[in-house]
mmCIF file of C-alpha atoms and ligand atoms in Angstrom:
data_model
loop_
_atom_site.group_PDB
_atom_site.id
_atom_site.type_symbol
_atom_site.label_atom_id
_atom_site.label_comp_id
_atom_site.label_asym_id
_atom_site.label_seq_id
_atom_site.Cartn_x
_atom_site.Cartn_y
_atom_site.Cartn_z
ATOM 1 C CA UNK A 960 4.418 -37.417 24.721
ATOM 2 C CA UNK A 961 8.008 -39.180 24.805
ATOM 3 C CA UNK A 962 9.355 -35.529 25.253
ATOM 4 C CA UNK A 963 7.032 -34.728 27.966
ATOM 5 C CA UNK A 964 8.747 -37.314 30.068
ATOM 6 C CA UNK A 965 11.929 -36.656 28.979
ATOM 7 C CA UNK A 966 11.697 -33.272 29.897
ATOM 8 C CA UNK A 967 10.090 -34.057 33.487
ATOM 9 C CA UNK A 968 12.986 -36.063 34.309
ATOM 10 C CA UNK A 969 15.436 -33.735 33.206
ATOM 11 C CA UNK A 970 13.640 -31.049 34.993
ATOM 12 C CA UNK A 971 14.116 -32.908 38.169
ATOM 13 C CA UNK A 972 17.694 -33.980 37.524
ATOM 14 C CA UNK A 973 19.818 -31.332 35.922
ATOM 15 C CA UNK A 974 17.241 -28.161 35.097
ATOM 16 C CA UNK A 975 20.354 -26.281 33.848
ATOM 17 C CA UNK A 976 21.188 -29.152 31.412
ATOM 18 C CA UNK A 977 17.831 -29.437 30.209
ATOM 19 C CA UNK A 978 18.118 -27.035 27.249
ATOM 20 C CA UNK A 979 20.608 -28.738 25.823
ATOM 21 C CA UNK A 980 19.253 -32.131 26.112
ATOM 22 C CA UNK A 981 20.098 -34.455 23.354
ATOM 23 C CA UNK A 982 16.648 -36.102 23.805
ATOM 24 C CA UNK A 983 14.962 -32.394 22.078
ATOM 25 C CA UNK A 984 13.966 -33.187 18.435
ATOM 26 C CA UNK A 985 15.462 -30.857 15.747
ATOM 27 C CA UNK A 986 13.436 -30.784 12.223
ATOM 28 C CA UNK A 987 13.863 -28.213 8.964
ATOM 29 C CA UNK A 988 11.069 -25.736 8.561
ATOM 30 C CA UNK A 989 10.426 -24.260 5.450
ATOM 31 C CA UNK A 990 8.137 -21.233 4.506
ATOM 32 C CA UNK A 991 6.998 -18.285 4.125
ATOM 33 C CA UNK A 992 6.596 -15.133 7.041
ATOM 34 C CA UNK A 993 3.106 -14.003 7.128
ATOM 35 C CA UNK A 994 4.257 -11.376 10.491
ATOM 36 C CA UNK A 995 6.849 -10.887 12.423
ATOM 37 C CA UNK A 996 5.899 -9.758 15.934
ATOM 38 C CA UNK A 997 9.388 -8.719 17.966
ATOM 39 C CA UNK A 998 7.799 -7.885 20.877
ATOM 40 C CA UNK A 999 6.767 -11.369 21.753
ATOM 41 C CA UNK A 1000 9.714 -13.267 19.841
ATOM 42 C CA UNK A 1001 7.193 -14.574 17.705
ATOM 43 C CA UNK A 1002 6.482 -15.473 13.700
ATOM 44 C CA UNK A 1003 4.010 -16.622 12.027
ATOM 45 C CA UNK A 1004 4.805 -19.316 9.457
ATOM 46 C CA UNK A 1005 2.818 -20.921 6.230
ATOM 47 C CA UNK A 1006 4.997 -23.731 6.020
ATOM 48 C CA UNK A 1007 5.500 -27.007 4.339
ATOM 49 C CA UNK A 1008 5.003 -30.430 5.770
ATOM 50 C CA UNK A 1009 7.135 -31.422 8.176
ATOM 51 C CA UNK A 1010 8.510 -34.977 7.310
ATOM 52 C CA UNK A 1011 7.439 -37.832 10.424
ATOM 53 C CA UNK A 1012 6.152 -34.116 12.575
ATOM 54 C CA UNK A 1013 3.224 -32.381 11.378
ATOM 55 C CA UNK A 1014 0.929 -31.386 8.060
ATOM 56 C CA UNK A 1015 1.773 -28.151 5.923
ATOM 57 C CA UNK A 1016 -0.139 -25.159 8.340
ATOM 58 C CA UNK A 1017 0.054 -21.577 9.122
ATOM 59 C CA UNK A 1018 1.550 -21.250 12.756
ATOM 60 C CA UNK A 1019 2.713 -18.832 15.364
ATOM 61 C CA UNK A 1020 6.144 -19.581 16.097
ATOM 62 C CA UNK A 1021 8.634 -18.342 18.943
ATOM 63 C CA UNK A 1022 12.202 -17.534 18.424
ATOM 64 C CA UNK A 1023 14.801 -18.629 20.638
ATOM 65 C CA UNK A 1024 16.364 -15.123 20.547
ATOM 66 C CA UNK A 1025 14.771 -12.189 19.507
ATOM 67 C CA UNK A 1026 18.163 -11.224 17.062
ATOM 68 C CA UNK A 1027 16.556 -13.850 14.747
ATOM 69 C CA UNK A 1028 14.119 -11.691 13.397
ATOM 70 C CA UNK A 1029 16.228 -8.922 12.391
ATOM 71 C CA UNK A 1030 15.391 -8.145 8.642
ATOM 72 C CA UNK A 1031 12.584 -10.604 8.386
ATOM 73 C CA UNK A 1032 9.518 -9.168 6.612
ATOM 74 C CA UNK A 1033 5.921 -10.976 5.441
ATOM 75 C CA UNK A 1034 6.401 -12.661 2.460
ATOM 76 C CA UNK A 1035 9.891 -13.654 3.537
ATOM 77 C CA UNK A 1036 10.634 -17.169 2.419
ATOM 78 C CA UNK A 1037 12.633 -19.130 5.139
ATOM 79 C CA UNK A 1038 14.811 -21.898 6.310
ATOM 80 C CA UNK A 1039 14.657 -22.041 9.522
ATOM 81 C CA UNK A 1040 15.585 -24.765 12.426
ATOM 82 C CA UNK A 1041 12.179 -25.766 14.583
ATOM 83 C CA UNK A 1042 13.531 -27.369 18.183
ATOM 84 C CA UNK A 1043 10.897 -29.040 19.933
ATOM 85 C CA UNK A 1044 10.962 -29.839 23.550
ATOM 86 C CA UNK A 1045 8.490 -30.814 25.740
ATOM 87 C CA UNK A 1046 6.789 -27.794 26.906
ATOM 88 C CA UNK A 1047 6.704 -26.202 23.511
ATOM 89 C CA UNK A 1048 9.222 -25.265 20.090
ATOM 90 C CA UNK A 1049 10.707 -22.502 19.576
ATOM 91 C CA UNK A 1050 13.575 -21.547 16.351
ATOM 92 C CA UNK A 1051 16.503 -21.510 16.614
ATOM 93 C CA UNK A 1052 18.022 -19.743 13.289
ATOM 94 C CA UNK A 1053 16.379 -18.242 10.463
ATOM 95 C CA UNK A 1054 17.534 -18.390 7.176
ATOM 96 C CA UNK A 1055 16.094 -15.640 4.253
ATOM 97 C CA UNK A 1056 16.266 -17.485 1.278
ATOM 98 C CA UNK A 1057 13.783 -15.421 -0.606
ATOM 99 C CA UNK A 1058 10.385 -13.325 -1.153
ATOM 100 C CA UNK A 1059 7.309 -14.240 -2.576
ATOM 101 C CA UNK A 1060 4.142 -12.348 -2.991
ATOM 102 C CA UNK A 1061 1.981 -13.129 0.076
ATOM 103 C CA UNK A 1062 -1.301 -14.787 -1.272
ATOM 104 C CA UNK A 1063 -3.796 -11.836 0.453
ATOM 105 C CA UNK A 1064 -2.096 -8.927 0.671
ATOM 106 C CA UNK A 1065 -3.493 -7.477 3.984
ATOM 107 C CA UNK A 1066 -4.966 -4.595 2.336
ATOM 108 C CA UNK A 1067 -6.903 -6.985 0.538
ATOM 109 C CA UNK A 1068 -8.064 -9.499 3.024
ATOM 110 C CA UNK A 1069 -11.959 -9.342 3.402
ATOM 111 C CA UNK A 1070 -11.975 -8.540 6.987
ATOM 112 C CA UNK A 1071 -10.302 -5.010 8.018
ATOM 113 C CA UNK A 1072 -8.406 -6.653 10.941
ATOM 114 C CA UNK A 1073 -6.401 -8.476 8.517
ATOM 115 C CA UNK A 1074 -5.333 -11.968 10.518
ATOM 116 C CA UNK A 1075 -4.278 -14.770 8.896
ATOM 117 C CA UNK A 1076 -6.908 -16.517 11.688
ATOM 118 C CA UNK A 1077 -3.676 -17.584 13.207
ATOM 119 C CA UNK A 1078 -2.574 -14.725 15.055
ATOM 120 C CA UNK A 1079 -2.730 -14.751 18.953
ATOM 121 C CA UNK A 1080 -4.894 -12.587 20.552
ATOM 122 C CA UNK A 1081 -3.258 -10.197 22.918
ATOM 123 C CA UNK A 1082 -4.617 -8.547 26.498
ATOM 124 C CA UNK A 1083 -7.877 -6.383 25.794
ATOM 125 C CA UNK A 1084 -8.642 -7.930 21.922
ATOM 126 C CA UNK A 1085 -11.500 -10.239 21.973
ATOM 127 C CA UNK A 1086 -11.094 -13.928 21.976
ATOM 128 C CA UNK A 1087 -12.094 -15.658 18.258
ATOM 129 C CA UNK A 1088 -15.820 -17.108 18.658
ATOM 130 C CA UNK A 1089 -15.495 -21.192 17.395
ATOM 131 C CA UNK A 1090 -18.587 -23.562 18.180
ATOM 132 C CA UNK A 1091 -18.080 -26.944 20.422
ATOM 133 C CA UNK A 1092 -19.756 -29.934 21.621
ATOM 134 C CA UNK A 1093 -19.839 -30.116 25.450
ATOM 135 C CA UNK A 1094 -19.182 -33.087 27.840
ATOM 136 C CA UNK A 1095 -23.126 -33.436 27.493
ATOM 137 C CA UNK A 1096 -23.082 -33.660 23.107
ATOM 138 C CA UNK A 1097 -24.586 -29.888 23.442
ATOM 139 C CA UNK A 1098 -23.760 -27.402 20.417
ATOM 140 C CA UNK A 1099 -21.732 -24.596 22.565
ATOM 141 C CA UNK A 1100 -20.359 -21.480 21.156
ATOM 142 C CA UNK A 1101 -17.185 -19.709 23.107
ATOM 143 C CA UNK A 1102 -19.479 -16.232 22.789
ATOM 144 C CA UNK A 1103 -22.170 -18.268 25.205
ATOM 145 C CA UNK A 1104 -20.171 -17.698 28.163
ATOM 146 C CA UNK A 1105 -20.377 -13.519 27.691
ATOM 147 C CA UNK A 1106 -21.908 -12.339 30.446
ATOM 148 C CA UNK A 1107 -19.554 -14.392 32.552
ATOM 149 C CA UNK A 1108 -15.108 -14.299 33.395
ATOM 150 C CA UNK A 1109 -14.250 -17.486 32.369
ATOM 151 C CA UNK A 1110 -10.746 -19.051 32.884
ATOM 152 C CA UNK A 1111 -9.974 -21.552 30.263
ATOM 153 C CA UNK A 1112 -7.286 -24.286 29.757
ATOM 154 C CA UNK A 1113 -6.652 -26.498 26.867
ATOM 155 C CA UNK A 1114 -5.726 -30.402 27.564
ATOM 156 C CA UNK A 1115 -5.805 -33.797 26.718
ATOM 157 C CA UNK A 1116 -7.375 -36.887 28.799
ATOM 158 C CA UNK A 1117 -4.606 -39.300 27.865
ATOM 159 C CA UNK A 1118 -2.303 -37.005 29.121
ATOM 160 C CA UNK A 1119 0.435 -39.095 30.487
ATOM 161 C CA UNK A 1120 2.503 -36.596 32.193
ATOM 162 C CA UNK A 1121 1.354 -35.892 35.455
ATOM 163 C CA UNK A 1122 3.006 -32.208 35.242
ATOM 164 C CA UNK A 1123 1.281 -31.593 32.601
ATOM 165 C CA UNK A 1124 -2.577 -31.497 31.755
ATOM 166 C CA UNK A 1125 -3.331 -33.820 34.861
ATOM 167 C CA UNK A 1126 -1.886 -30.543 36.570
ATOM 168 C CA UNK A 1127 -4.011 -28.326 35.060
ATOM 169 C CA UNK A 1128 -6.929 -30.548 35.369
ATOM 170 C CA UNK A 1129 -5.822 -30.734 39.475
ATOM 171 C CA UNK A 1130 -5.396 -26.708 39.329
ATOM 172 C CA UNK A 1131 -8.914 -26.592 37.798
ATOM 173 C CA UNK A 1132 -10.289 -28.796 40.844
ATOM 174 C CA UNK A 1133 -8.473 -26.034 43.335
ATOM 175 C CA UNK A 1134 -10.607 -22.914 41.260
ATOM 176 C CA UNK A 1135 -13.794 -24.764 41.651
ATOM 177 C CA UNK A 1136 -13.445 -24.860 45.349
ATOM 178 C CA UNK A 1137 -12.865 -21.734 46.205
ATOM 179 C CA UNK A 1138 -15.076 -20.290 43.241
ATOM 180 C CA UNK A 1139 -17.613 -21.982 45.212
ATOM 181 C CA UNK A 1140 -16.484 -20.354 48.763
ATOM 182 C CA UNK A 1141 -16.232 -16.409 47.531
ATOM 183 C CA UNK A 1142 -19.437 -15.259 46.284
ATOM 184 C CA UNK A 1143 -17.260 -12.244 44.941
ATOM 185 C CA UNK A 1144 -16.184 -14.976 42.431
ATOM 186 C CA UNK A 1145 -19.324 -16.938 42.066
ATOM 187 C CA UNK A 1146 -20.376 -16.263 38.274
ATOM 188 C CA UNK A 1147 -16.355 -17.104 37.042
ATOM 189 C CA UNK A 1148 -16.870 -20.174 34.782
ATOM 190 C CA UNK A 1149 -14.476 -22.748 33.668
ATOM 191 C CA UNK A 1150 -13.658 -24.160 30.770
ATOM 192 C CA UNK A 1151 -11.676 -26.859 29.565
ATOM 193 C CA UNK A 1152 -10.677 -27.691 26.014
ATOM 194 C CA UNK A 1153 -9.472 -30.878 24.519
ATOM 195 C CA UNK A 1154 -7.270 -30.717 21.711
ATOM 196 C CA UNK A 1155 -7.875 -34.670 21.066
ATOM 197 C CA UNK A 1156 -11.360 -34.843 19.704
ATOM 198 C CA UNK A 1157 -10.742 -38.436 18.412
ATOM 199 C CA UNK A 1158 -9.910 -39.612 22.209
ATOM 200 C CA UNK A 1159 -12.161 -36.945 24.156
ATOM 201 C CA UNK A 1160 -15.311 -37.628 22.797
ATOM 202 C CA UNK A 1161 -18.722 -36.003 24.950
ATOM 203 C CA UNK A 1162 -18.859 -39.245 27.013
ATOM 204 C CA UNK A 1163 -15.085 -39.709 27.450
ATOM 205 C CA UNK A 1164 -14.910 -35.759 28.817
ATOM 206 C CA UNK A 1165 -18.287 -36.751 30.900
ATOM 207 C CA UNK A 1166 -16.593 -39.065 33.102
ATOM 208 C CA UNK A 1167 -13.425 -37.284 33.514
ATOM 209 C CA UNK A 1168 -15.526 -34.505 34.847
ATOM 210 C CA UNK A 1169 -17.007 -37.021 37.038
ATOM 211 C CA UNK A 1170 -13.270 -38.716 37.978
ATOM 212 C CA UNK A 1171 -12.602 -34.813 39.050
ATOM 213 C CA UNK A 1172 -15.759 -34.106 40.830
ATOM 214 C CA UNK A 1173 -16.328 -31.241 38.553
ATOM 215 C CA UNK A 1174 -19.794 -29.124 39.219
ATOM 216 C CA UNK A 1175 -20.530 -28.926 35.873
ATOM 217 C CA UNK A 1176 -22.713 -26.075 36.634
ATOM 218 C CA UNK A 1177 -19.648 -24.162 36.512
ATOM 219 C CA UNK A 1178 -17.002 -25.999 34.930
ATOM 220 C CA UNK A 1179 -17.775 -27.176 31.055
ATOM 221 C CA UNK A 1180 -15.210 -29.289 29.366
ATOM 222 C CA UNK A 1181 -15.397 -29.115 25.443
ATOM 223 C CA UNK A 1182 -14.328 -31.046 22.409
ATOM 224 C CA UNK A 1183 -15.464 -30.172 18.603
ATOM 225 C CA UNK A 1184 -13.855 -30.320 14.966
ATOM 226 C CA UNK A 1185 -9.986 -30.843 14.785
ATOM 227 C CA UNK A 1186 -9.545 -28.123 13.173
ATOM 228 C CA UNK A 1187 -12.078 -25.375 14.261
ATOM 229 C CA UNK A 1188 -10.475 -26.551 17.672
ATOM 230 C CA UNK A 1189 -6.636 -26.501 16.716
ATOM 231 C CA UNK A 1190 -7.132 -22.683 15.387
ATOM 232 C CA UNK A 1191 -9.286 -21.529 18.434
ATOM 233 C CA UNK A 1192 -6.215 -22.620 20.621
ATOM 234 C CA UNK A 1193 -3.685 -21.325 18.436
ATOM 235 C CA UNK A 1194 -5.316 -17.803 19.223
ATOM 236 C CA UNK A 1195 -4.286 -18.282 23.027
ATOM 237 C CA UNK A 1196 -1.037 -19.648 22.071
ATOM 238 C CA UNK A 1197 -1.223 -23.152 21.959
ATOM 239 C CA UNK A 1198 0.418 -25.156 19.576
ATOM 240 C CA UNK A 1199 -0.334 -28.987 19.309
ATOM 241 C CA UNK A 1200 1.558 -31.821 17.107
ATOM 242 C CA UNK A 1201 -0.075 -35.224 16.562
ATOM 243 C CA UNK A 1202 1.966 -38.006 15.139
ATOM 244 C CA UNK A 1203 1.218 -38.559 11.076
ATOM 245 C CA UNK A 1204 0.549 -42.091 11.992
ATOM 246 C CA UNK A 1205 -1.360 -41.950 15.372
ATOM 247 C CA UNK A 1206 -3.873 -39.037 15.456
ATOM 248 C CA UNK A 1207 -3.640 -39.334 19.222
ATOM 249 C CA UNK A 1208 0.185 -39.395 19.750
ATOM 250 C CA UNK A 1209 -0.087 -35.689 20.672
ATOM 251 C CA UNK A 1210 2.941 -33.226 21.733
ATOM 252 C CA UNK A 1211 1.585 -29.799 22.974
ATOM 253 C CA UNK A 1212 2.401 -26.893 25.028
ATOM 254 C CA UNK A 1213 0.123 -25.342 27.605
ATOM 255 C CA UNK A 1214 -1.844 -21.772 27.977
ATOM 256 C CA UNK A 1215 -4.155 -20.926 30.344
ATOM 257 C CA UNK A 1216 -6.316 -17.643 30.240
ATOM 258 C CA UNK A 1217 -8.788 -15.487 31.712
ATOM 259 C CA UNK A 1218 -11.566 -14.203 29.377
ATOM 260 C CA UNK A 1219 -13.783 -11.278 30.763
ATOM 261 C CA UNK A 1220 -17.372 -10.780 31.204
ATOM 262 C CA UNK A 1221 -17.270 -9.381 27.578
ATOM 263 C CA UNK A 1222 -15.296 -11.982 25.682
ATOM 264 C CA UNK A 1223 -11.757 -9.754 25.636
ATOM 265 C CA UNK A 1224 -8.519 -11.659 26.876
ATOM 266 C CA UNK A 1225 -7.448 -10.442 29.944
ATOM 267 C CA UNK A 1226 -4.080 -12.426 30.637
ATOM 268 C CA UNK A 1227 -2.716 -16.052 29.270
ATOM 269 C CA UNK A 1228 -0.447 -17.867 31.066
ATOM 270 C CA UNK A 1229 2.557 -20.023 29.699
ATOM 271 C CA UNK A 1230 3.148 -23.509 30.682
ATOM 272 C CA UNK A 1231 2.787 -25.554 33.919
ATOM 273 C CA UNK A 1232 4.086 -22.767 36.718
ATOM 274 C CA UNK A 1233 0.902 -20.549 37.598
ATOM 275 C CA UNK A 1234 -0.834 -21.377 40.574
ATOM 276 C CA UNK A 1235 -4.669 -21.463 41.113
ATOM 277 C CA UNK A 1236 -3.888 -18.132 43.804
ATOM 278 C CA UNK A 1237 -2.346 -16.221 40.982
ATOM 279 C CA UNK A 1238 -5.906 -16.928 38.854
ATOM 280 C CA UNK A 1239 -7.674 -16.080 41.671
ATOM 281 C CA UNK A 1240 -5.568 -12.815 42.413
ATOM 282 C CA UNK A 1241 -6.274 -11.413 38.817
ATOM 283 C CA UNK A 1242 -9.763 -12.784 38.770
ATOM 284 C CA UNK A 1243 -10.364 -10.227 41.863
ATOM 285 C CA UNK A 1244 -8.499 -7.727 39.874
ATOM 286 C CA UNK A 1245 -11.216 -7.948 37.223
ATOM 287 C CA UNK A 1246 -14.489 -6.283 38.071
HETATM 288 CU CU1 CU B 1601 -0.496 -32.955 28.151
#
């Protein structure tokens, strides 16, 4: 959260500067590679606890250049250099220090697609299914909304950067509107996930609904288990830190997708720079 702020600031005072910002934490990752995906600068780590920053867990991480995963292999055992900022983390070197065997060899993995449940889900590949409770306490599966596009965010009500989820929230508020207005786009749902189930509780998510005048006839906002929740978003990208002492001191990045009619990723956008007319440009794409 302290990076959040840090980063809006510096965003508005010196954006070239910002990179470099002394205020960006630095901490030692250690593991092992479980796939190295060049195309989208990205690795996915089984690492060790990271002292004061998060648990031991199996992430997708981004490289800060793509040159740092030259040679790297699964089963790869690194030491690398995590850099977290406010919008996200990326690595920035890689160290081979050694190979292990990888605990399921992929040819051995009980389902043929062979994920470590961790991978992201690109354009066309069907989103992961995870269950939910609703703003109302319901049981909801992701597969219920088939049959429908949905476009899908992932926040936090305690949010405290307005740039942030508050803007996605606000951008949310825009899509309902003209949802509402274009009968073309009538049967696009959206969804909202918190990644703070100890904060966003049914009730909690109820009346921020109601504090954004959500029609929740179209717009569901969800919360479930910590975990089932944390690996569902990791599929679209998202990556969330809570503190080891506060479960609700929370430093994420932000994705926002479109999900067709038959549960397949169409496009996930990075960060806090869409606009609601870009959504609503692919959504007319989608037919
Ligand atoms: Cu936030």
């Amino acid at each position: 959260m302290r990076a959040h702020i840090v980063f809006s600031l510096c965003l508005a005072l010196a954006p070239a500067a910002c990179g470099k910002s002394s205020d960006q934490r630095s901490f030692t990752l250690q593991g092992q590679v479980l796939s190295v995906d060049s195309a989208r600068k990205m690795v996915v780590v089984k690492h060790e606890e990271i002292k004061g920053f998060m648990p031991a867990m199996t992430m997708p991480y981004e490289v800060q250049e793509v040159g740092l995963l030259d040679g790297l292999a699964p089963g790869d055992l690194i030491n690398a250099t995590l850099v977290v900022f406010s919008n996200g983390a990326h690595l920035t070197t890689v160290r081979k220090v050694g190979t292990a065997p990888l605990e399921k060899p992929p040819a051995e993995a009980p389902n043929p697609p062979a994920s470590s449940g961790f991978e992201l889900v690109r354009p066309g590949e069907p989103i992961p299914d995870a269950s939910f409770l609703d703003q109302g306490g319901r049981k909801r599966r992701f597969s219920d909304f088939k049959g429908s596009p949905v476009v899908v965010t992932f926040i936090y009500t305690r949010c405290p950067d307005a740039t942030f989820c508050p803007l996605m929230d606000r951008h949310f508020v825009t899509l309902q509107k003209t949802l509402k207005q274009d009968s073309a786009l009538s049967g696009v749902r959206l969804v909202t996930v918190s990644f703070d189930p100890v904060t966003d509780t049914p009730a909690v998510l109820t009346g921020h609904a109601k504090s954004l005048n959500a029609d929740l006839s179209r717009w569901t906002f969800l919360t479930g288990d910590r975990d089932e929740v944390d690996q569902f978003a990791s599929r679209f990208g998202v990556s969330v830190t809570r503190s080891l002492t506060d479960q609700r001191d929370i430093t994420h990045n932000l994705r926002t997708a479109i999900v067709d009619a038959d549960g397949r990723l169409v496009k996930a956008y990075t960060g806090n720079d869409w606009s609601p007319d870009q959504v609503l440009a692919d959504l007319r794409k989608l037919e």
